[in-house]
Short mmCIF file of C-alpha atoms in Angstrom, two decimals:
data_model
loop_
_atom_site.label_atom_id
_atom_site.label_comp_id
_atom_site.label_asym_id
_atom_site.label_seq_id
_atom_site.Cartn_x
_atom_site.Cartn_y
_atom_site.Cartn_z
CA MET A 1 19.66 19.00 9.14
CA ARG A 2 18.48 15.59 8.05
CA PHE A 3 15.24 14.43 9.65
CA LYS A 4 14.30 10.80 10.17
CA ARG A 5 10.58 11.32 10.58
CA GLN A 6 7.53 9.15 10.84
CA ARG A 7 3.86 9.74 10.41
CA VAL A 8 2.78 11.51 13.55
CA ALA A 9 -0.39 9.49 13.88
CA THR A 10 1.29 6.14 13.37
CA ALA A 11 4.62 6.89 14.89
CA CYS A 12 6.82 3.91 15.10
CA LEU A 13 9.45 4.57 12.48
CA ALA A 14 12.00 6.62 14.37
CA GLY A 15 11.56 4.57 17.50
CA VAL A 16 11.80 1.33 15.58
CA ALA A 17 14.79 2.45 13.56
CA MET A 18 16.78 3.65 16.50
CA LEU A 19 15.68 1.18 19.17
CA GLY A 20 16.26 -1.87 17.01
CA ILE A 21 12.92 -3.60 17.37
CA THR A 22 10.36 -5.09 15.07
CA ALA A 23 7.75 -2.65 13.82
CA CYS A 24 4.22 -2.25 14.72
CA GLY A 25 2.14 -0.67 11.53
CA SER A 26 -15.37 8.84 6.91
CA SER A 27 -14.80 6.80 3.84
CA LYS A 28 -15.98 3.27 3.80
CA SER A 29 -14.18 0.77 1.67
CA THR A 30 -15.58 0.76 -1.84
CA SER A 31 -14.79 -0.78 -5.16
CA SER A 32 -12.89 1.46 -7.56
CA ASN A 33 -14.81 0.08 -10.53
CA GLY A 34 -18.28 -0.29 -9.10
CA ASN A 35 -18.28 -4.09 -9.32
CA SER A 36 -19.70 -6.14 -6.48
CA ASN A 37 -17.20 -7.32 -3.92
CA SER A 38 -16.33 -10.99 -3.88
CA THR A 39 -15.95 -12.95 -0.66
CA THR A 40 -13.56 -15.31 1.11
CA THR A 41 -14.05 -17.65 4.02
CA VAL A 42 -11.87 -17.00 7.09
CA ASN A 43 -12.24 -19.22 10.16
CA GLY A 44 -15.66 -20.29 8.94
CA ALA A 45 -16.89 -16.74 8.34
CA THR A 46 -17.68 -15.31 4.92
CA LEU A 47 -15.89 -11.99 4.53
CA PRO A 48 -15.87 -9.45 1.68
CA THR A 49 -12.82 -8.89 -0.52
CA LEU A 50 -11.96 -6.23 -3.05
CA PRO A 51 -13.12 -6.91 -6.60
CA ALA A 52 -10.60 -7.15 -9.40
CA PRO A 53 -9.17 -3.68 -10.07
CA ASP A 54 -10.02 -1.67 -13.14
CA LYS A 55 -8.03 -2.68 -16.19
CA VAL A 56 -5.24 -0.59 -17.63
CA THR A 57 -6.39 -0.03 -21.19
CA GLY A 58 -3.74 2.16 -22.79
CA THR A 59 -0.56 1.18 -24.59
CA LEU A 60 2.07 0.40 -21.97
CA SER A 61 5.73 1.18 -22.60
CA GLY A 62 8.87 2.22 -20.75
CA PRO A 63 11.79 0.72 -18.82
CA GLY A 64 11.04 -2.67 -17.33
CA VAL A 65 8.18 -3.41 -19.73
CA THR A 66 8.24 -6.53 -21.89
CA ALA A 67 5.53 -8.30 -23.84
CA SER A 68 4.63 -10.42 -20.80
CA THR A 69 5.96 -8.62 -17.72
CA ILE A 70 6.35 -5.23 -16.05
CA THR A 71 9.07 -4.75 -13.45
CA ILE A 72 8.97 -2.27 -10.59
CA GLY A 73 11.75 -1.59 -8.11
CA GLN A 74 11.79 -1.31 -4.33
CA ILE A 75 14.55 -0.31 -1.88
CA THR A 76 14.21 -1.11 1.80
CA THR A 77 16.52 -1.29 4.80
CA ILE A 78 16.51 -4.98 5.68
CA SER A 79 20.04 -5.85 6.81
CA GLY A 80 22.44 -3.67 8.76
CA PRO A 81 22.19 -2.61 12.40
CA VAL A 82 18.59 -3.82 12.76
CA PRO A 83 18.06 -7.00 10.71
CA GLY A 84 14.62 -7.18 9.14
CA LEU A 85 13.83 -3.55 9.99
CA PHE A 86 11.48 -2.79 7.09
CA GLN A 87 10.71 -6.35 5.98
CA GLY A 88 7.04 -5.47 6.26
CA ALA A 89 7.33 -3.10 3.30
CA ASN A 90 8.68 -5.93 1.14
CA ASP A 91 5.89 -8.21 2.30
CA GLY A 92 3.20 -5.60 1.64
CA LEU A 93 4.43 -4.90 -1.88
CA ASP A 94 4.77 -8.59 -2.68
CA ALA A 95 1.25 -9.19 -1.36
CA TRP A 96 -0.13 -6.48 -3.65
CA VAL A 97 1.78 -7.95 -6.60
CA ASP A 98 0.31 -11.40 -5.90
CA TRP A 99 -3.20 -9.88 -5.78
CA ILE A 100 -2.68 -8.03 -9.06
CA ASN A 101 -1.16 -11.01 -10.81
CA ASP A 102 -4.02 -13.25 -9.63
CA ASN A 103 -6.31 -10.75 -11.35
CA GLY A 104 -4.51 -10.79 -14.68
CA GLY A 105 -1.62 -8.46 -13.99
CA ILE A 106 -1.32 -4.99 -15.51
CA ASP A 107 -2.41 -4.82 -19.12
CA GLY A 108 -2.07 -8.60 -19.21
CA ARG A 109 1.53 -8.43 -17.99
CA GLN A 110 2.65 -10.12 -14.79
CA VAL A 111 4.21 -7.75 -12.30
CA LYS A 112 7.72 -8.46 -11.05
CA VAL A 113 9.62 -6.73 -8.25
CA ASP A 114 13.33 -6.00 -8.16
CA HIS A 115 14.01 -5.79 -4.41
CA VAL A 116 17.16 -4.05 -3.17
CA ASP A 117 18.34 -4.02 0.44
CA ASP A 118 20.34 -0.85 1.04
CA ALA A 119 21.70 -2.21 4.36
CA PHE A 120 21.48 1.30 5.86
CA ASN A 121 24.03 2.54 3.33
CA CYS A 122 23.64 5.76 1.35
CA THR A 123 25.85 4.64 -1.54
CA THR A 124 23.90 1.42 -1.96
CA TYR A 125 20.62 3.35 -2.02
CA THR A 126 21.95 5.87 -4.54
CA ASN A 127 23.34 3.19 -6.85
CA ALA A 128 20.07 1.28 -6.73
CA MET A 129 18.11 4.38 -7.71
CA LYS A 130 20.50 5.00 -10.60
CA HIS A 131 20.00 1.42 -11.77
CA PHE A 132 16.22 1.70 -11.48
CA ALA A 133 16.19 4.83 -13.63
CA THR A 134 16.77 2.63 -16.69
CA SER A 135 15.56 -0.80 -15.57
CA VAL A 136 12.10 -0.46 -13.96
CA PHE A 137 8.82 1.20 -14.84
CA ALA A 138 8.60 2.83 -11.41
CA VAL A 139 10.16 2.74 -7.97
CA VAL A 140 7.40 1.70 -5.58
CA GLY A 141 7.16 1.16 -1.84
CA ASN A 142 10.59 2.36 -0.78
CA LEU A 143 11.08 2.48 2.99
CA THR A 144 14.60 3.23 4.12
CA LEU A 145 16.57 5.38 6.49
CA GLU A 146 18.57 6.53 3.47
CA ASP A 147 15.78 8.10 1.39
CA THR A 148 17.53 11.49 1.45
CA CYS A 149 20.25 9.93 -0.70
CA GLY A 150 17.91 9.53 -3.65
CA LYS A 151 17.16 13.18 -4.24
CA SER A 152 20.09 13.77 -6.58
CA VAL A 153 19.08 10.77 -8.71
CA LEU A 154 15.48 11.94 -8.87
CA ALA A 155 16.64 15.40 -9.95
CA ALA A 156 18.87 13.92 -12.66
CA ASN A 157 16.09 11.61 -13.87
CA PRO A 158 12.89 13.67 -13.81
CA ASN A 159 10.88 10.88 -15.47
CA LEU A 160 11.75 8.34 -12.76
CA VAL A 161 8.54 7.63 -10.81
CA ASP A 162 9.16 7.27 -7.07
CA ILE A 163 6.08 6.39 -4.98
CA GLN A 164 7.35 5.73 -1.50
CA ALA A 165 5.72 3.72 1.25
CA LEU A 166 6.71 6.43 3.72
CA SER A 167 8.98 9.41 3.18
CA LEU A 168 11.21 9.73 6.21
CA ASP A 169 12.90 12.86 4.86
CA PRO A 170 10.25 15.61 4.76
CA THR A 171 12.19 17.57 2.14
CA LEU A 172 11.23 14.84 -0.38
CA TYR A 173 7.77 16.40 -0.53
CA SER A 174 9.25 19.20 -2.63
CA VAL A 175 10.74 16.77 -5.19
CA PRO A 176 8.47 16.73 -8.27
CA ASN A 177 8.74 13.02 -9.05
CA ALA A 178 8.48 11.74 -5.44
CA TYR A 179 5.06 10.77 -4.07
CA SER A 180 3.51 8.63 -1.34
CA GLY A 181 0.25 6.72 -1.11
CA ALA A 182 -0.17 8.13 2.40
CA PRO A 183 1.64 11.48 2.54
CA GLN A 184 2.43 13.00 5.92
CA PRO A 185 4.32 16.26 5.38
CA PRO A 186 5.61 18.12 8.45
CA GLY A 187 2.75 18.51 10.89
CA GLY A 188 0.14 16.22 12.34
CA ILE A 189 -3.49 15.16 12.52
CA THR A 190 -5.73 16.89 15.03
CA THR A 191 -8.66 14.45 14.80
CA GLY A 192 -7.51 11.93 17.40
CA LEU A 193 -6.23 14.66 19.68
CA GLN A 194 -9.58 16.43 19.54
CA TYR A 195 -11.39 13.18 20.36
CA MET A 196 -9.16 12.60 23.37
CA LYS A 197 -9.65 16.18 24.53
CA GLN A 198 -13.42 15.72 24.50
CA LYS A 199 -13.14 12.47 26.41
CA PHE A 200 -10.45 13.58 28.87
CA PRO A 201 -10.76 17.40 29.07
CA THR A 202 -8.82 17.67 32.34
CA ALA A 203 -6.09 15.17 31.48
CA VAL A 204 -5.01 17.00 28.32
CA THR A 205 -4.23 20.12 30.37
CA LYS A 206 -1.74 18.03 32.34
CA ALA A 207 0.02 16.28 29.47
CA GLY A 208 3.53 14.92 29.35
CA GLU A 209 5.60 13.81 26.36
CA LEU A 210 8.54 11.44 26.11
CA VAL A 211 10.55 11.76 22.90
CA GLY A 212 13.42 9.63 21.64
CA GLN A 213 16.40 11.81 20.77
CA ALA A 214 16.50 10.54 17.19
CA ALA A 215 12.84 11.52 16.84
CA ALA A 216 13.12 15.00 18.35
CA ALA A 217 11.62 16.61 15.24
CA ASN A 218 8.68 14.22 15.39
CA GLY A 219 8.08 15.01 19.02
CA LYS A 220 8.02 18.70 18.16
CA GLU A 221 5.47 18.09 15.40
CA GLU A 222 3.23 16.26 17.85
CA LEU A 223 3.60 18.95 20.51
CA LEU A 224 2.77 21.77 18.10
CA THR A 225 -0.22 19.89 16.72
CA ALA A 226 -1.59 19.11 20.17
CA GLU A 227 -1.08 22.65 21.41
CA SER A 228 -2.99 23.95 18.38
CA VAL A 229 -6.14 22.27 19.77
CA GLY A 230 -5.66 23.29 23.38
CA TYR A 231 -3.35 20.75 25.00
CA HIS A 232 -1.00 21.91 27.74
CA TYR A 233 2.24 19.98 28.26
CA ILE A 234 3.62 20.33 31.77
CA TYR A 235 6.43 17.83 31.21
CA VAL A 236 8.43 17.25 28.01
CA GLN A 237 11.53 15.09 28.03
CA ASP A 238 13.89 13.90 25.33
CA ILE A 239 15.21 10.49 26.28
CA PRO A 240 18.20 8.52 25.00
CA ASP A 241 17.55 6.08 22.22
CA LEU A 242 17.68 2.49 23.50
CA THR A 243 16.00 3.58 26.76
CA THR A 244 14.37 0.66 28.55
CA ASN A 245 14.24 2.01 32.12
CA PHE A 246 11.59 4.74 32.46
CA THR A 247 11.47 4.87 36.24
CA SER A 248 13.04 8.30 36.66
CA TYR A 249 10.67 9.82 34.10
CA ILE A 250 7.72 8.06 35.67
CA LEU A 251 8.53 9.46 39.11
CA LYS A 252 8.79 12.99 37.72
CA MET A 253 5.50 12.64 35.85
CA LYS A 254 3.86 11.28 38.96
CA SER A 255 5.14 14.14 41.12
CA GLN A 256 4.01 16.74 38.58
CA GLY A 257 0.56 15.23 38.17
CA VAL A 258 0.82 14.25 34.50
CA GLN A 259 -2.42 12.52 33.47
CA PHE A 260 -1.98 12.25 29.68
CA VAL A 261 1.24 10.52 28.59
CA ASP A 262 2.08 11.17 24.95
CA MET A 263 4.47 8.54 23.53
CA THR A 264 3.67 9.14 19.89
CA SER A 265 7.30 9.24 18.78
CA LEU A 266 8.31 6.05 20.60
CA ALA A 267 7.87 2.41 19.68
CA VAL A 268 5.67 -0.33 21.10
CA THR A 269 8.42 -1.70 23.34
CA SER A 270 8.69 1.67 25.04
CA ALA A 271 4.96 1.72 25.74
CA ALA A 272 5.14 -1.77 27.22
CA ASN A 273 8.14 -0.97 29.40
CA PHE A 274 6.52 2.26 30.57
CA LEU A 275 3.28 0.57 31.60
CA GLN A 276 5.07 -2.18 33.51
CA GLN A 277 7.31 0.24 35.36
CA ALA A 278 4.50 2.75 36.02
CA ALA A 279 2.51 0.00 37.73
CA GLN A 280 5.51 -0.80 39.91
CA GLN A 281 5.62 2.86 40.99
CA ASN A 282 1.86 3.00 41.58
CA TYR A 283 1.54 5.61 38.85
CA HIS A 284 -1.69 5.36 36.91
CA PRO A 285 -2.15 8.08 34.26
CA LYS A 286 -5.56 8.28 32.64
CA VAL A 287 -4.16 7.96 29.11
CA LEU A 288 -1.14 6.55 27.34
CA TYR A 289 -1.44 7.85 23.77
CA SER A 290 0.65 5.91 21.28
CA ALA A 291 -0.26 4.85 17.76
CA SER A 292 2.76 2.55 17.66
CA ALA A 293 1.24 0.60 20.57
CA TYR A 294 -1.29 -0.71 18.03
CA ASP A 295 0.95 -3.68 17.38
CA ALA A 296 0.58 -7.43 17.50
CA GLN A 297 3.46 -7.53 20.01
CA LEU A 298 1.93 -5.30 22.68
CA PHE A 299 0.24 -7.89 24.86
CA LYS A 300 3.13 -10.35 24.57
CA LEU A 301 5.56 -7.63 25.62
CA LEU A 302 3.35 -6.56 28.52
CA GLY A 303 2.90 -10.04 29.88
CA LYS A 304 -0.12 -8.72 31.77
CA ALA A 305 -2.54 -7.33 29.19
CA SER A 306 -4.70 -5.73 31.86
CA LEU A 307 -2.03 -3.04 32.34
CA ALA A 308 -3.22 -1.54 29.05
CA ASN A 309 -6.95 -1.80 29.69
CA ASN A 310 -8.77 1.51 29.19
CA VAL A 311 -5.42 3.35 29.30
CA VAL A 312 -3.75 2.77 25.93
CA TRP A 313 -5.25 4.67 23.00
CA SER A 314 -4.21 4.88 19.35
CA ALA A 315 -5.39 7.18 16.55
CA LEU A 316 -4.52 5.56 13.22
CA PRO A 317 -4.83 7.00 9.70
CA ASP A 318 -5.31 3.44 8.48
CA ALA A 319 -8.04 0.87 8.87
CA LEU A 320 -7.38 -1.55 11.74
CA TYR A 321 -4.93 -3.79 9.92
CA LEU A 322 -4.35 -6.24 12.77
CA GLY A 323 -7.75 -7.70 11.88
CA GLN A 324 -10.42 -5.84 13.84
CA ASP A 325 -11.77 -4.35 10.58
CA ARG A 326 -11.42 -7.50 8.55
CA ALA A 327 -15.08 -8.48 8.55
CA SER A 328 -16.34 -5.05 7.50
CA ASN A 329 -13.59 -3.70 5.25
CA PRO A 330 -12.90 -5.57 1.99
CA ALA A 331 -9.52 -3.88 1.57
CA VAL A 332 -8.31 -5.07 4.98
CA ASN A 333 -9.53 -8.60 4.32
CA THR A 334 -7.89 -8.71 0.88
CA PHE A 335 -4.65 -7.34 2.31
CA LEU A 336 -4.65 -9.92 5.13
CA ASN A 337 -5.53 -12.73 2.71
CA TYR A 338 -2.52 -12.01 0.52
CA LEU A 339 0.06 -11.09 3.16
CA PRO A 340 0.87 -14.70 4.19
CA LYS A 341 1.04 -15.65 0.52
CA ALA A 342 3.85 -13.14 0.08
CA ARG A 343 5.87 -14.69 2.92
CA ALA A 344 4.81 -17.56 5.14
CA ASN A 345 5.57 -15.82 8.44
CA ALA A 346 4.68 -12.29 7.37
CA THR A 347 2.85 -10.23 9.98
CA SER A 348 0.62 -7.24 9.40
CA ASP A 349 2.23 -3.92 10.21
CA LEU A 350 2.21 -0.27 9.19
CA PHE A 351 5.05 -0.75 6.72
CA ALA A 352 3.19 -3.48 4.81
CA VAL A 353 0.04 -1.34 4.64
CA GLU A 354 1.90 1.67 3.27
CA ALA A 355 3.80 -0.34 0.65
CA TRP A 356 0.51 -1.84 -0.56
CA SER A 357 -1.06 1.62 -0.78
CA ALA A 358 1.96 3.00 -2.67
CA ALA A 359 1.62 0.28 -5.32
CA ASP A 360 -2.12 0.81 -5.53
CA LEU A 361 -1.51 4.53 -6.13
CA MET A 362 0.79 3.67 -9.04
CA LEU A 363 -1.94 1.48 -10.55
CA THR A 364 -4.54 4.22 -10.05
CA ALA A 365 -2.33 6.66 -11.96
CA MET A 366 -1.82 4.12 -14.74
CA GLN A 367 -5.58 3.60 -15.02
CA LYS A 368 -6.06 7.35 -15.43
CA ALA A 369 -3.06 8.03 -17.68
CA GLY A 370 -4.93 7.71 -20.96
CA SER A 371 -4.05 5.93 -24.17
CA SER A 372 -0.28 6.02 -23.68
CA ILE A 373 0.95 4.72 -20.33
CA THR A 374 4.57 5.57 -19.66
CA PRO A 375 6.47 6.80 -16.61
CA GLN A 376 6.08 10.32 -17.97
CA THR A 377 2.28 10.08 -18.32
CA VAL A 378 2.01 8.49 -14.87
CA LEU A 379 3.95 11.44 -13.42
CA SER A 380 1.73 13.89 -15.24
CA THR A 381 -1.37 12.10 -13.91
CA LEU A 382 -0.36 11.77 -10.25
CA PRO A 383 -1.00 15.44 -9.33
CA SER A 384 -4.65 15.02 -10.37
CA ILE A 385 -5.24 12.22 -7.85
CA THR A 386 -6.43 14.37 -4.98
CA SER A 387 -8.76 11.91 -3.27
CA TYR A 388 -7.41 8.47 -2.51
CA ASN A 389 -7.78 5.76 0.15
CA ALA A 390 -6.38 2.52 -1.36
CA GLY A 391 -9.85 1.01 -1.48
CA GLY A 392 -10.46 1.87 2.18
CA LEU A 393 -7.16 0.59 3.57
CA VAL A 394 -5.95 4.10 4.49
CA GLY A 395 -7.71 7.31 5.42
CA GLN A 396 -8.84 9.58 2.59
CA ASN A 397 -5.88 11.72 1.57
CA ASP A 398 -4.51 13.86 -1.25
CA PRO A 399 -1.38 12.21 -2.67
CA GLY A 400 -1.44 14.31 -5.83
CA GLN A 401 -0.93 17.53 -3.89
CA LYS A 402 1.06 15.72 -1.18
CA GLN A 403 -1.37 16.67 1.59
CA GLY A 404 -1.80 14.50 4.66
CA THR A 405 -5.02 12.88 5.77
CA HIS A 406 -7.06 14.13 8.69
CA CYS A 407 -9.07 10.89 8.88
CA VAL A 408 -8.34 8.35 11.62
CA VAL A 409 -9.67 5.30 13.36
CA ILE A 410 -9.40 5.47 17.15
CA ALA A 411 -8.77 2.23 19.03
CA ASN A 412 -8.54 1.47 22.73
CA VAL A 413 -7.45 -1.59 24.69
CA GLN A 414 -10.42 -3.14 26.49
CA ASN A 415 -10.38 -6.47 28.29
CA GLY A 416 -6.99 -7.32 26.86
CA GLN A 417 -7.82 -6.67 23.20
CA TRP A 418 -7.94 -3.81 20.74
CA VAL A 419 -11.39 -2.35 20.15
CA ARG A 420 -12.50 0.19 17.53
CA VAL A 421 -14.14 3.05 19.43
CA ASP A 422 -14.40 5.87 16.89
CA PRO A 423 -16.13 5.67 14.61
CA THR A 424 -17.91 2.55 15.73
CA GLY A 425 -18.62 0.01 13.03
CA THR A 426 -16.77 1.12 9.92
CA GLY A 427 -15.13 4.11 8.26
CA PHE A 428 -12.94 6.94 9.53
CA ASP A 429 -13.40 9.96 11.75
CA CYS A 430 -12.53 12.96 9.56
CA SER A 431 -13.71 15.68 11.93
CA GLY A 432 -10.31 17.29 12.48
CA THR A 433 -7.69 18.86 10.27
CA TYR A 434 -4.13 18.31 9.18
CA HIS A 435 -2.08 20.87 11.11
CA SER A 436 0.90 21.86 8.96
CA VAL A 437 4.13 23.14 10.47
CA SER A 438 7.27 24.51 8.85
CA LEU A 439 10.61 22.74 8.78
CA SER A 440 12.07 25.62 10.77
CA GLN A 441 9.59 24.97 13.57
CA ILE A 442 10.69 21.38 14.02
CA SER A 443 14.41 21.87 13.47
CA SER A 444 14.92 24.33 16.30
#
């Protein structure tokens, strides 16, 4: 069975991919080289930015390397059934490239990106990977519904570096030359669930889950993770993809007394539709739990932002990339500074964050690779990178051993705006665990 999965804690991928909508997406930010952070001025306020990254000091060679440039490749699903689906990943990678090039490039070489749109086509994806095997230094920031199609190319080209933005096929975690800057193997993060249990101890014993049919495996991951910390689901329902009318589900939840509505595997439009229709039915659950609701579109989609007040909660394994963390987190501010430079109308989302972190992981491996920096030495270095957070942009994780983070930021809608509630101020809550599950558990 082929899974199209998303990170449990930031679940918008399957919902976005199938529903055809635009996407969403304790370690404080620190400099990787110990230099003092620089600053920028945003709306009259002086905010910190990341310092220039450490230099790559070895001899650089390999495909895509010239005396003045280094080329990396990226494949995303842009055209096809959902135009612009993963445009954010392109924007995030381009933003990172602009930041690196403004700081002298890599080993004095300007970074270039060979973008390929696979148009939701397996053959196109496969052919692009074959081309990249001999034309680019590394494949970086891929985000596509066709990532399964690259496994044969990776097997045939064991020195081809593939650092994905997000791996939608969980079997990629067993491929030796495939990595991610924010790995989320099958399973889920307990940290946010534990926080919600402490805050709403009664509600979590009367939980309900709505799961898009295309994201059934993701819904199962969430259910198993929540149950591992004491949640009790009294209502679980797979719903057709493209669902916009939730009234029948709302009435059943209301009649069964569901107080905690888990919509982790659905997209922001689903959360907005649900809240509107629940209000019409005089159904007022204590919690709507949905990381994908942390999206710049939420309040516009709702029309009446107060519907989300004190009800909508998100647990995110990333810093608050819509801007709430901008003043305190240099990585967020740097990311948001460069995103509009990549594309004039680019908006911050999960996909952009993960593509940036994938590229930053490649650079980290190059910095640690020693005197000879090649795709082979980068691949040999990646397993040793067991503590990584993209300068504070994502929660501390272990990309080298492909282990997911258990660190999150919890946000809640208050007075019509997103507010960081845990931890307050800065950093991540890392009090939980990453609950691993087997593929057999989520395929049944």
